[in-house]
N, CA, C and O atoms as a Tinker XYZ file with bonds, in Angstrom:
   404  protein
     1  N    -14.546000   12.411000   -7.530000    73     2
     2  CA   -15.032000   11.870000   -8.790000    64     1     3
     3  C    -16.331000   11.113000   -8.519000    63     2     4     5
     4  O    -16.487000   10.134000   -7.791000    81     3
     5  N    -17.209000   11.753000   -9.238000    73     3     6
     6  CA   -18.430000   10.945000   -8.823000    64     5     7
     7  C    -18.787000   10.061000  -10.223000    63     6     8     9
     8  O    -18.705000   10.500000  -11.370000    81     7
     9  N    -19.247000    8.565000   -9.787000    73     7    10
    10  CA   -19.424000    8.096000  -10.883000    64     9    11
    11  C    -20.705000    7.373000  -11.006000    63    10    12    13
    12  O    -21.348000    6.983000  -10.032000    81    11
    13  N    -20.981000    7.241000  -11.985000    73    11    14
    14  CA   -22.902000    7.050000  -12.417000    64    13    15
    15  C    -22.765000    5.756000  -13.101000    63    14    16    17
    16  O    -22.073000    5.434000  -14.067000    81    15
    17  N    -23.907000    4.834000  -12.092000    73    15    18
    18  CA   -24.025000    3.816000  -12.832000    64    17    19
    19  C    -25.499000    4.107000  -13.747000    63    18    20    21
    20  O    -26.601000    4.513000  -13.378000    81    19
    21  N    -24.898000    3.643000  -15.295000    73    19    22
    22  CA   -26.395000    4.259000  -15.902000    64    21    23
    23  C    -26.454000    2.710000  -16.566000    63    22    24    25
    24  O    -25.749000    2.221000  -17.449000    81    23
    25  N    -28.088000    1.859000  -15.437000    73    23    26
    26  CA   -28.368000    0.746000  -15.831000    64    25    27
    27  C    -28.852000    0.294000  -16.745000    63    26    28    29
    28  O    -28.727000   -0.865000  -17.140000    81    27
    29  N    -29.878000    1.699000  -17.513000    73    27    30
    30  CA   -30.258000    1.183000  -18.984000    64    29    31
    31  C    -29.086000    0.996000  -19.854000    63    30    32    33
    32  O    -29.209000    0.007000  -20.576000    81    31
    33  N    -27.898000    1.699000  -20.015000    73    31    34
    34  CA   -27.090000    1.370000  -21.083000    64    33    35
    35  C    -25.780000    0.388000  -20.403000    63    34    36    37
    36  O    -24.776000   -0.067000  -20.949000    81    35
    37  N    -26.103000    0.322000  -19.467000    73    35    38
    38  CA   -24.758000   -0.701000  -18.617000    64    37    39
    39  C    -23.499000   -0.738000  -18.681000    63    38    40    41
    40  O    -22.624000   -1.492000  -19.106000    81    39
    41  N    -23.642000    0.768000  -17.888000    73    39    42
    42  CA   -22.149000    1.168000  -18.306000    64    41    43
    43  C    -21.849000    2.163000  -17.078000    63    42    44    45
    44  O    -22.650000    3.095000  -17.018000    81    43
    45  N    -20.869000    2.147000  -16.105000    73    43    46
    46  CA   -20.440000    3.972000  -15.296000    64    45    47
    47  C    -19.718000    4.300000  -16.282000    63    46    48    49
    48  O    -18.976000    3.825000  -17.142000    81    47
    49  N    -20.326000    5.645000  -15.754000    73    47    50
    50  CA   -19.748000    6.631000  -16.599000    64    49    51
    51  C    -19.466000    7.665000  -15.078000    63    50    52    53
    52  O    -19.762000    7.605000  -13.885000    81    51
    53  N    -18.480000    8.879000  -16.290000    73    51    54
    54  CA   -18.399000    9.968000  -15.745000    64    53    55
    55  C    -18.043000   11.028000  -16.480000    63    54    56    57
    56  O    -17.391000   10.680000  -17.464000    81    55
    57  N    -18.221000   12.257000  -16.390000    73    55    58
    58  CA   -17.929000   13.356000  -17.308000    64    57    59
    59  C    -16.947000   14.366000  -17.268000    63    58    60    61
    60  O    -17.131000   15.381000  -16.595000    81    59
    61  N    -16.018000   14.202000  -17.864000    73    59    62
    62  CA   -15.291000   15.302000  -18.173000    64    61    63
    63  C    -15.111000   16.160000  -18.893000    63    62    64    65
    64  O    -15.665000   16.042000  -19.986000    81    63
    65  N    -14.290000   17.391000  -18.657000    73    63    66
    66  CA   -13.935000   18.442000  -19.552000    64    65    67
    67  C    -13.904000   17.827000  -21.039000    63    66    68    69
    68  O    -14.786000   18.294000  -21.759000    81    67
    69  N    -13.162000   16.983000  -21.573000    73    67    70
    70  CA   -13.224000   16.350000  -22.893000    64    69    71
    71  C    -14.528000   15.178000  -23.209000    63    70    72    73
    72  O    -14.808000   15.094000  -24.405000    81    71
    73  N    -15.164000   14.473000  -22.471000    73    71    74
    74  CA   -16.426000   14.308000  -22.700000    64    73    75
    75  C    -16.695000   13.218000  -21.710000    63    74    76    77
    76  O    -16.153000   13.312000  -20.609000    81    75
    77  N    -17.486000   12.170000  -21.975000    73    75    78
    78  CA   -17.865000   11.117000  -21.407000    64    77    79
    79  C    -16.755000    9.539000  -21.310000    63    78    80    81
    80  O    -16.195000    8.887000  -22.192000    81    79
    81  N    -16.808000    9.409000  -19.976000    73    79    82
    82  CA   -15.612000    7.999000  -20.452000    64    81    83
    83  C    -15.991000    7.263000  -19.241000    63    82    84    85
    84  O    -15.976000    7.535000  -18.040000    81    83
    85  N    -16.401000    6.051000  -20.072000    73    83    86
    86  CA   -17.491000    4.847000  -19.586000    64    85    87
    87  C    -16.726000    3.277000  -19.538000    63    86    88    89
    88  O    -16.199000    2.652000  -20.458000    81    87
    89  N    -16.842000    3.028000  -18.531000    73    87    90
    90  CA   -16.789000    0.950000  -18.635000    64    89    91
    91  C    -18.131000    0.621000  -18.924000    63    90    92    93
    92  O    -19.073000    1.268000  -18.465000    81    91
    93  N    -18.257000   -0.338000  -19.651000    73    91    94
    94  CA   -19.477000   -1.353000  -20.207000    64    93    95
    95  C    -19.184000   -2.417000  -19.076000    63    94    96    97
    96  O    -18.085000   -2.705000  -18.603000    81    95
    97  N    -20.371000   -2.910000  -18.768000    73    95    98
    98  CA   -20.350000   -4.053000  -18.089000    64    97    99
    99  C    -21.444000   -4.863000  -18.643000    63    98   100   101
   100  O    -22.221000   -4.594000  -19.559000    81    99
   101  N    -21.330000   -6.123000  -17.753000    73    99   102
   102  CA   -22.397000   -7.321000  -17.823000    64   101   103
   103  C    -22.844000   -7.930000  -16.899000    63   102   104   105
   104  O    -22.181000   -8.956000  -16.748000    81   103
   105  N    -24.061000   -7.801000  -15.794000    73   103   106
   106  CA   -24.040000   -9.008000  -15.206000    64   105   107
   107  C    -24.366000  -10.284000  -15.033000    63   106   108   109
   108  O    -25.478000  -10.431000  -15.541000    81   107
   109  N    -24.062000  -11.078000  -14.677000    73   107   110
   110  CA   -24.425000  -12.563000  -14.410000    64   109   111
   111  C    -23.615000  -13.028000  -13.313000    63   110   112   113
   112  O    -22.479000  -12.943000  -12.845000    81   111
   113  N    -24.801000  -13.590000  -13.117000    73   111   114
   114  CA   -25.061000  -14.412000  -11.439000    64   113   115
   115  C    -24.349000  -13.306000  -10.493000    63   114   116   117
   116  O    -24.649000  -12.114000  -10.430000    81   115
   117  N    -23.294000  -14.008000   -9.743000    73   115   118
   118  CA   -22.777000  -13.077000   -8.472000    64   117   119
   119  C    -21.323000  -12.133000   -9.305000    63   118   120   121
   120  O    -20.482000  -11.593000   -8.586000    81   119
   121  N    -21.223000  -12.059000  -10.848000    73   119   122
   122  CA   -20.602000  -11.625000  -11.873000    64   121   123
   123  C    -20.503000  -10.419000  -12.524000    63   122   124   125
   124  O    -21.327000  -10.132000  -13.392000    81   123
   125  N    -19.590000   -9.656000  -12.220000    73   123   126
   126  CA   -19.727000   -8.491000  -13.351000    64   125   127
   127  C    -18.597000   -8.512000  -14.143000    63   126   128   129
   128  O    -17.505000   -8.443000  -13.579000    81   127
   129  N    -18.656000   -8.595000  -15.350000    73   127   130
   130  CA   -17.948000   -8.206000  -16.337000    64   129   131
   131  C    -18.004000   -6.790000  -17.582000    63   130   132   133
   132  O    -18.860000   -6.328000  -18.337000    81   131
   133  N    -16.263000   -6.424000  -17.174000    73   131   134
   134  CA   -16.185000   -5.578000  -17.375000    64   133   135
   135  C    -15.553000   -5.225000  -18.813000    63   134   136   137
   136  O    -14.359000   -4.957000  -18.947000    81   135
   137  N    -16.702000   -5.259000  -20.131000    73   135   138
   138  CA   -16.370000   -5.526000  -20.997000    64   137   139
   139  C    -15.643000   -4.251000  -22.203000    63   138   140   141
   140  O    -15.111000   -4.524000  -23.279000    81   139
   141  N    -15.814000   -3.023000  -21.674000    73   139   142
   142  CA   -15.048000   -1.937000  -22.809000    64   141   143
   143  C    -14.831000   -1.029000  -22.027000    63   142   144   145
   144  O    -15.730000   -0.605000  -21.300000    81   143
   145  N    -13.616000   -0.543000  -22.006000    73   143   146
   146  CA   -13.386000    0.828000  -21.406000    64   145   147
   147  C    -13.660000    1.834000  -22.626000    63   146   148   149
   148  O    -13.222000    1.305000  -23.648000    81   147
   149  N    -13.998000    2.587000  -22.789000    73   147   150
   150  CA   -14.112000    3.886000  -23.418000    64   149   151
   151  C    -13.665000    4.997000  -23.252000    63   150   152   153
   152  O    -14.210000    5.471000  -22.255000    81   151
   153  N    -12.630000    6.012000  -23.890000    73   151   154
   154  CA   -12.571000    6.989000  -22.736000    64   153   155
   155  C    -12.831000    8.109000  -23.853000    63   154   156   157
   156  O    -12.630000    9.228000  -23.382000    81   155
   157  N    -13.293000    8.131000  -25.451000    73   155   158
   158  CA   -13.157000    8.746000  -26.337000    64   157   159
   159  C    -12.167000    9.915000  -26.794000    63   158   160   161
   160  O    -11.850000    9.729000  -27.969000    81   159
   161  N    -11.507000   11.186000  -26.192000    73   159   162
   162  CA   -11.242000   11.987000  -26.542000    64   161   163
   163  C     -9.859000   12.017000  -25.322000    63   162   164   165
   164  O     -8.724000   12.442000  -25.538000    81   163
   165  N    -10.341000   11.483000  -24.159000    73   163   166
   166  CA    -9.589000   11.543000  -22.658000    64   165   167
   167  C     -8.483000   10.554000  -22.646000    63   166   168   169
   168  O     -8.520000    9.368000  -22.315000    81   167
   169  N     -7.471000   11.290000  -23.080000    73   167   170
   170  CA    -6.106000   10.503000  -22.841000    64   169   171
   171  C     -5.274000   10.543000  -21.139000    63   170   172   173
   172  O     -4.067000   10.303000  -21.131000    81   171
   173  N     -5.827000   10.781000  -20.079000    73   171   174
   174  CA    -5.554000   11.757000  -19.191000    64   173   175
   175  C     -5.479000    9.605000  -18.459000    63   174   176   177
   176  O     -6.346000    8.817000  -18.836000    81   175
   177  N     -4.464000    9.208000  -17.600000    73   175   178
   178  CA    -4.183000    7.677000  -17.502000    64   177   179
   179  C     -4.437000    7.588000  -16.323000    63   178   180   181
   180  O     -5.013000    6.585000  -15.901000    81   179
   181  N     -3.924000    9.031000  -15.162000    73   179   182
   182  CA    -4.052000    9.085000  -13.881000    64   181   183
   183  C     -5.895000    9.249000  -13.633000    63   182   184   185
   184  O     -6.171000    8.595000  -12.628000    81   183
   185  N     -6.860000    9.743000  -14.086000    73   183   186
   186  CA    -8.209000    9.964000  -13.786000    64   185   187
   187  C     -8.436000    8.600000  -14.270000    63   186   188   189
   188  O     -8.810000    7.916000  -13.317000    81   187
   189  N     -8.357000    7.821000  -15.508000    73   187   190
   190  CA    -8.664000    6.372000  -15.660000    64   189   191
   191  C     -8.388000    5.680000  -14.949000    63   190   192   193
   192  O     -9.379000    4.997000  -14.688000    81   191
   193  N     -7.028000    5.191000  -14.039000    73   191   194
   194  CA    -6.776000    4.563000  -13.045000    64   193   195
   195  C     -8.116000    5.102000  -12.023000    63   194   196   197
   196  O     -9.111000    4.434000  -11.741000    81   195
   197  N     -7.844000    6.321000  -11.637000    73   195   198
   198  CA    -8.760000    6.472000  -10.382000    64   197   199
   199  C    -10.324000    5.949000  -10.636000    63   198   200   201
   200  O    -11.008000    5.330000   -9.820000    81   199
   201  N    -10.712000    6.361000  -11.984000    73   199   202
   202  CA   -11.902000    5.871000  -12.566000    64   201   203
   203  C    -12.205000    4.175000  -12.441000    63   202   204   205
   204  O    -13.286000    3.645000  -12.183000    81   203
   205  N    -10.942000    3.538000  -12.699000    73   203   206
   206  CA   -11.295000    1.841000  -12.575000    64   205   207
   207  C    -11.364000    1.189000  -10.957000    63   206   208   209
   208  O    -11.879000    0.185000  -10.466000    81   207
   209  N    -10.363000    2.610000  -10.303000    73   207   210
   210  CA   -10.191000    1.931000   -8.947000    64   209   211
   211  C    -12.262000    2.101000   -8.382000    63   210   212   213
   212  O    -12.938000    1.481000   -7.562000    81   211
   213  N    -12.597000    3.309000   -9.402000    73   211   214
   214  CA   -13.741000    3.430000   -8.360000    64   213   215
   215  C    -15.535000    2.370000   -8.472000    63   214   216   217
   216  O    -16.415000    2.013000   -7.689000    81   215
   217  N    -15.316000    2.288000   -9.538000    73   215   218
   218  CA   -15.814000    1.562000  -10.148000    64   217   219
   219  C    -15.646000    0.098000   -9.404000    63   218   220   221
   220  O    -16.661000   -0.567000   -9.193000    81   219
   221  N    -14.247000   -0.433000   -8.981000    73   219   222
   222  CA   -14.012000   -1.403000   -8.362000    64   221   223
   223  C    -14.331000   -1.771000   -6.727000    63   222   224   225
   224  O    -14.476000   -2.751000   -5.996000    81   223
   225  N    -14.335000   -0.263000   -6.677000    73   223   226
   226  CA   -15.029000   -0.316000   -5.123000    64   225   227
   227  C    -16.682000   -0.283000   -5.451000    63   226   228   229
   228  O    -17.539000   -0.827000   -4.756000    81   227
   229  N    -16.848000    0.259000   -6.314000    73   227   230
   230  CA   -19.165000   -0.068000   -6.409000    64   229   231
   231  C    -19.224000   -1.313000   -6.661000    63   230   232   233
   232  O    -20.248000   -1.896000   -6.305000    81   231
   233  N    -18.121000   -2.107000   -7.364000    73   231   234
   234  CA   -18.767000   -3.702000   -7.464000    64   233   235
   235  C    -18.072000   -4.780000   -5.948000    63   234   236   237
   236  O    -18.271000   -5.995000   -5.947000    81   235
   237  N    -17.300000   -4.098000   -4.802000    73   235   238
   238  CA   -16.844000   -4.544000   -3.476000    64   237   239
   239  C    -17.446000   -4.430000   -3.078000    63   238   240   241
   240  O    -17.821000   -5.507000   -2.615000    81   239
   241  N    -18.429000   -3.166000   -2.627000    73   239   242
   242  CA   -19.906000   -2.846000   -2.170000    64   241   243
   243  C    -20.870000   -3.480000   -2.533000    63   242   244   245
   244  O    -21.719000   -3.618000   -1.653000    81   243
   245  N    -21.223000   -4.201000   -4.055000    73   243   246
   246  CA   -22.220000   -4.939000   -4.154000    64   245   247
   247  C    -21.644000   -6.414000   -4.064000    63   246   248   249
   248  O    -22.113000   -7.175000   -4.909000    81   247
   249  N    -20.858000   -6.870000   -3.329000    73   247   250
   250  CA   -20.328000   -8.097000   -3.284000    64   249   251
   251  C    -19.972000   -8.872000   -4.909000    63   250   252   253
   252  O    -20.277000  -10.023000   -5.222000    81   251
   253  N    -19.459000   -8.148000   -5.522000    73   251   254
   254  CA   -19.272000   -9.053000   -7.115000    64   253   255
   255  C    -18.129000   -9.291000   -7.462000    63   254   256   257
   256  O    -17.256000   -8.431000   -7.344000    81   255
   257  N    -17.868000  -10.555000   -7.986000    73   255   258
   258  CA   -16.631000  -10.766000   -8.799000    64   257   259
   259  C    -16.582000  -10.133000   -9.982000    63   258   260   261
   260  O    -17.508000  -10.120000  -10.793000    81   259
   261  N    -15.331000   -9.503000  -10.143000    73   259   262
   262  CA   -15.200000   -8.890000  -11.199000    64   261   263
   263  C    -13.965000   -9.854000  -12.304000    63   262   264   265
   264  O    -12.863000  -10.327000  -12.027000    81   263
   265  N    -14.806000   -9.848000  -13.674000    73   263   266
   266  CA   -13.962000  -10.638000  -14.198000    64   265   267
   267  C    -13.741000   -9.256000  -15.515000    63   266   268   269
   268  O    -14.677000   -8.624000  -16.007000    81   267
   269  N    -12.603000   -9.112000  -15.772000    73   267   270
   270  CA   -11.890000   -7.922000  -16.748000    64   269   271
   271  C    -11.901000   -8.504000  -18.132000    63   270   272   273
   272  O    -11.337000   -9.593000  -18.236000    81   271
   273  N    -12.431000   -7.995000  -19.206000    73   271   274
   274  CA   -12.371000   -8.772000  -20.455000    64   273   275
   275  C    -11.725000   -7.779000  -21.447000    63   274   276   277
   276  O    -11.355000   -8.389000  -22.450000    81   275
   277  N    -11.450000   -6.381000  -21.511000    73   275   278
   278  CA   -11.063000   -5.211000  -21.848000    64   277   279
   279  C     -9.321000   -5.477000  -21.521000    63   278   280   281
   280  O     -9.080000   -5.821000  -20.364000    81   279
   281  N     -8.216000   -5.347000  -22.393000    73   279   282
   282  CA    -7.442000   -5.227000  -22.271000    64   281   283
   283  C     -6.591000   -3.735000  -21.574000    63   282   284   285
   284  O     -5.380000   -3.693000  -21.357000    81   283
   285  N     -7.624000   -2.533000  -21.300000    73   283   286
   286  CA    -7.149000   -2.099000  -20.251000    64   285   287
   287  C     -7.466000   -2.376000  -18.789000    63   286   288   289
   288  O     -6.730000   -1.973000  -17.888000    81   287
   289  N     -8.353000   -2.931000  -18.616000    73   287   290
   290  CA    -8.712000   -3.650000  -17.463000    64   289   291
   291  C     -8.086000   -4.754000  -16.847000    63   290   292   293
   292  O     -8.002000   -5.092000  -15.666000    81   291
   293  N     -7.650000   -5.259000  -17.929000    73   291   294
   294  CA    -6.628000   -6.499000  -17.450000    64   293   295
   295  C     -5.540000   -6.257000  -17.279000    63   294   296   297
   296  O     -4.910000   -6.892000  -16.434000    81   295
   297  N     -4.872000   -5.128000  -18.117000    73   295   298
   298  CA    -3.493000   -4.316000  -17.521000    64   297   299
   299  C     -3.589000   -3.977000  -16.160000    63   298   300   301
   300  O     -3.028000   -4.489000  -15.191000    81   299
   301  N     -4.562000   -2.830000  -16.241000    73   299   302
   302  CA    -5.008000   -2.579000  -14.809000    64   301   303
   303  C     -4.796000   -3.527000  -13.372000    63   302   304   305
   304  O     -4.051000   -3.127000  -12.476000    81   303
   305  N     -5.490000   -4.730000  -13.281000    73   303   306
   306  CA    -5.442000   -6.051000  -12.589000    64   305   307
   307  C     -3.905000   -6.887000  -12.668000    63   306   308   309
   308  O     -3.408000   -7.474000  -11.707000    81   307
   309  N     -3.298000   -6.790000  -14.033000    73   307   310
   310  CA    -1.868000   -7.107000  -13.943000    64   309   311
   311  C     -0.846000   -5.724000  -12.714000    63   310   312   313
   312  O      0.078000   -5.944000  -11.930000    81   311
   313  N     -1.354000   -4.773000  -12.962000    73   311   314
   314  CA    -0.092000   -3.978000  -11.969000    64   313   315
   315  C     -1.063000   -3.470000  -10.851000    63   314   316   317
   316  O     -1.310000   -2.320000  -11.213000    81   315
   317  N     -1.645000   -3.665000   -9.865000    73   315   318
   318  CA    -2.397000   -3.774000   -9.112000    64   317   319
   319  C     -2.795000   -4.781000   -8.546000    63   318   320   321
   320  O     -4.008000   -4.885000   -8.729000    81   319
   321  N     -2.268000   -5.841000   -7.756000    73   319   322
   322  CA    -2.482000   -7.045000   -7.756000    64   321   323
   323  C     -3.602000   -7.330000   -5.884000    63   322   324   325
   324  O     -4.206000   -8.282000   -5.390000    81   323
   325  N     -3.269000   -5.594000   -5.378000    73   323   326
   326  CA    -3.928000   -5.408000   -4.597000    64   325   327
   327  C     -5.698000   -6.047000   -4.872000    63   326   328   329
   328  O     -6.449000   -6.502000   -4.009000    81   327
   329  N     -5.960000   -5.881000   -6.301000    73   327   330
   330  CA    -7.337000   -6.301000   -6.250000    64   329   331
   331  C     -7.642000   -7.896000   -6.804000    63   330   332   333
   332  O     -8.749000   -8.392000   -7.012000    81   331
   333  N     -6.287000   -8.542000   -6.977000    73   331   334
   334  CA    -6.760000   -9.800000   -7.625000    64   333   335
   335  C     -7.456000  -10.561000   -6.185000    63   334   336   337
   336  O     -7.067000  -11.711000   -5.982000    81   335
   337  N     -8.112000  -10.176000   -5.531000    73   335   338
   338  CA    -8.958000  -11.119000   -5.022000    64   337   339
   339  C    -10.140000  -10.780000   -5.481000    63   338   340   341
   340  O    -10.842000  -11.611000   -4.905000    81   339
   341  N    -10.745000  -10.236000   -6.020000    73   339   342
   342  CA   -11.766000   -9.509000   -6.750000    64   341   343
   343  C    -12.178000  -10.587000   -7.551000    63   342   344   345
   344  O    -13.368000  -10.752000   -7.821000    81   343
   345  N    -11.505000  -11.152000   -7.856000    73   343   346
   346  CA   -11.753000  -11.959000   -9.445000    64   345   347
   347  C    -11.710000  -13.166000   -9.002000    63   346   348   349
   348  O    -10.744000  -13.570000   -8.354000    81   347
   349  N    -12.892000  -14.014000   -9.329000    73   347   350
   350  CA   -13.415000  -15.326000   -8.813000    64   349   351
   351  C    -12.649000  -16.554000   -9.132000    63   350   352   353
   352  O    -12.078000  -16.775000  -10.200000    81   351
   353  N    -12.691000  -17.241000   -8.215000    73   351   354
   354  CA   -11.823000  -18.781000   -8.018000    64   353   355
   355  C    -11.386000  -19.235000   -9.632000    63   354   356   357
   356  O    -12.212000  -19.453000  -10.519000    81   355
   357  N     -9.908000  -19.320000   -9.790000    73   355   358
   358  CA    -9.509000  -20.200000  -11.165000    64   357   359
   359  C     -9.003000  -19.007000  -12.366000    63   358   360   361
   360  O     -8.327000  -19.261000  -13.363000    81   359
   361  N     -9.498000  -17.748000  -11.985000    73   359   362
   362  CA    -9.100000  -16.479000  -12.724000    64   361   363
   363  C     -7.689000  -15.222000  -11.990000    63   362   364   365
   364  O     -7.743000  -14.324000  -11.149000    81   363
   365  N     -6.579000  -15.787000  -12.840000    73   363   366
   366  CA    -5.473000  -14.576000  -12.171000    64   365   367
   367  C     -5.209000  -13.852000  -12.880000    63   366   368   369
   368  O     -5.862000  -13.738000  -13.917000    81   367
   369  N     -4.151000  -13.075000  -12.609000    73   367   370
   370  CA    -3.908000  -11.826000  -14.095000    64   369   371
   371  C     -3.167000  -12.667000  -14.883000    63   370   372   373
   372  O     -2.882000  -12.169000  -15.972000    81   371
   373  N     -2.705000  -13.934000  -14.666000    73   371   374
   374  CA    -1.594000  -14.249000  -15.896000    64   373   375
   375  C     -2.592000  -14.692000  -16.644000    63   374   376   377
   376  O     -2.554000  -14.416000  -17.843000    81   375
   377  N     -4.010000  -15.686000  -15.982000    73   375   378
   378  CA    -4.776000  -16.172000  -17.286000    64   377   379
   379  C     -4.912000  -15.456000  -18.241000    63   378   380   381
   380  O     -4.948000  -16.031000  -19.329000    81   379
   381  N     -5.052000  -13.795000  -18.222000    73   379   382
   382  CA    -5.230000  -12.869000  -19.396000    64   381   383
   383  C     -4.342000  -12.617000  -20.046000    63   382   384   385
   384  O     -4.337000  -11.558000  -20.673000    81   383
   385  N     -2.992000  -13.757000  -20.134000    73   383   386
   386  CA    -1.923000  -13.352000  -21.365000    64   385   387
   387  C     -2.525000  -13.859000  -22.701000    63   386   388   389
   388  O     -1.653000  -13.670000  -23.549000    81   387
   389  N     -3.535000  -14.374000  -23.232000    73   387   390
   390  CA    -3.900000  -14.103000  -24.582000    64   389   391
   391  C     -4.464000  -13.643000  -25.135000    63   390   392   393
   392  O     -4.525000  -13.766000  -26.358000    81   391
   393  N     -5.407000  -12.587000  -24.132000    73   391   394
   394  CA    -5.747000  -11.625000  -24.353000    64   393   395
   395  C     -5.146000  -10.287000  -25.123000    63   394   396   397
   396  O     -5.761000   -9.514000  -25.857000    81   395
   397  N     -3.978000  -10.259000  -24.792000    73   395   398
   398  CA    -3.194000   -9.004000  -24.394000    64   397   399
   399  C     -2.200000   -9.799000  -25.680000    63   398   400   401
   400  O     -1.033000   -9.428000  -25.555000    81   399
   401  N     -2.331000  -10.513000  -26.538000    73   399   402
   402  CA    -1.421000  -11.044000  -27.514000    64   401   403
   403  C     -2.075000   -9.996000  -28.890000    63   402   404
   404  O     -1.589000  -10.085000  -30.018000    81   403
């Protein structure tokens, strides 16, 4: 799975058979936030997982905290706890229970 960071619209993406399905991000300071998953047409849960895991490794590579603001992202980070070190001092997956209300 190859995935494209496209910096004018600030978002990876990648393309599939059913179309385009993108995270939005944001950065600030040593920060990325990961603000909409998109997947439009692609109900497919196993390529989205692999899609967030990869995405999570381009922001390990650029040294960034990733803070999840997308309620599939924060699911994601709730059953995967392998990556809550990812996410900067004072932020765990439980802080995102009011999110997810």
């Amino acid at each position: 799975m190859e995935v494209k960071d496209n910096e004018l619209l600030r978002q990876f993406e990648i393309m599939t058979e059913e179309g385009l399905v993108s995270i939005e991000y944001s950065l600030q300071e040593r920060k990325i936030f990961l603000t909409k998953f998109c997947e439009n047409d692609n109900n497919d849960e196993e390529m989205h997982q692999e899609f967030i895991k990869n995405v999570l490794a381009i922001a390990e590579e650029r040294n960034l905290k990733v803070v999840p603001t997308h309620i599939k992202l924060i699911k994601f980070f709730r059953k995967n706890r392998k990556y809550q070190e990812m996410l900067p001092p004072g932020i765990k997956y439980y802080n995102f229970y009011f999110l997810t209300l």
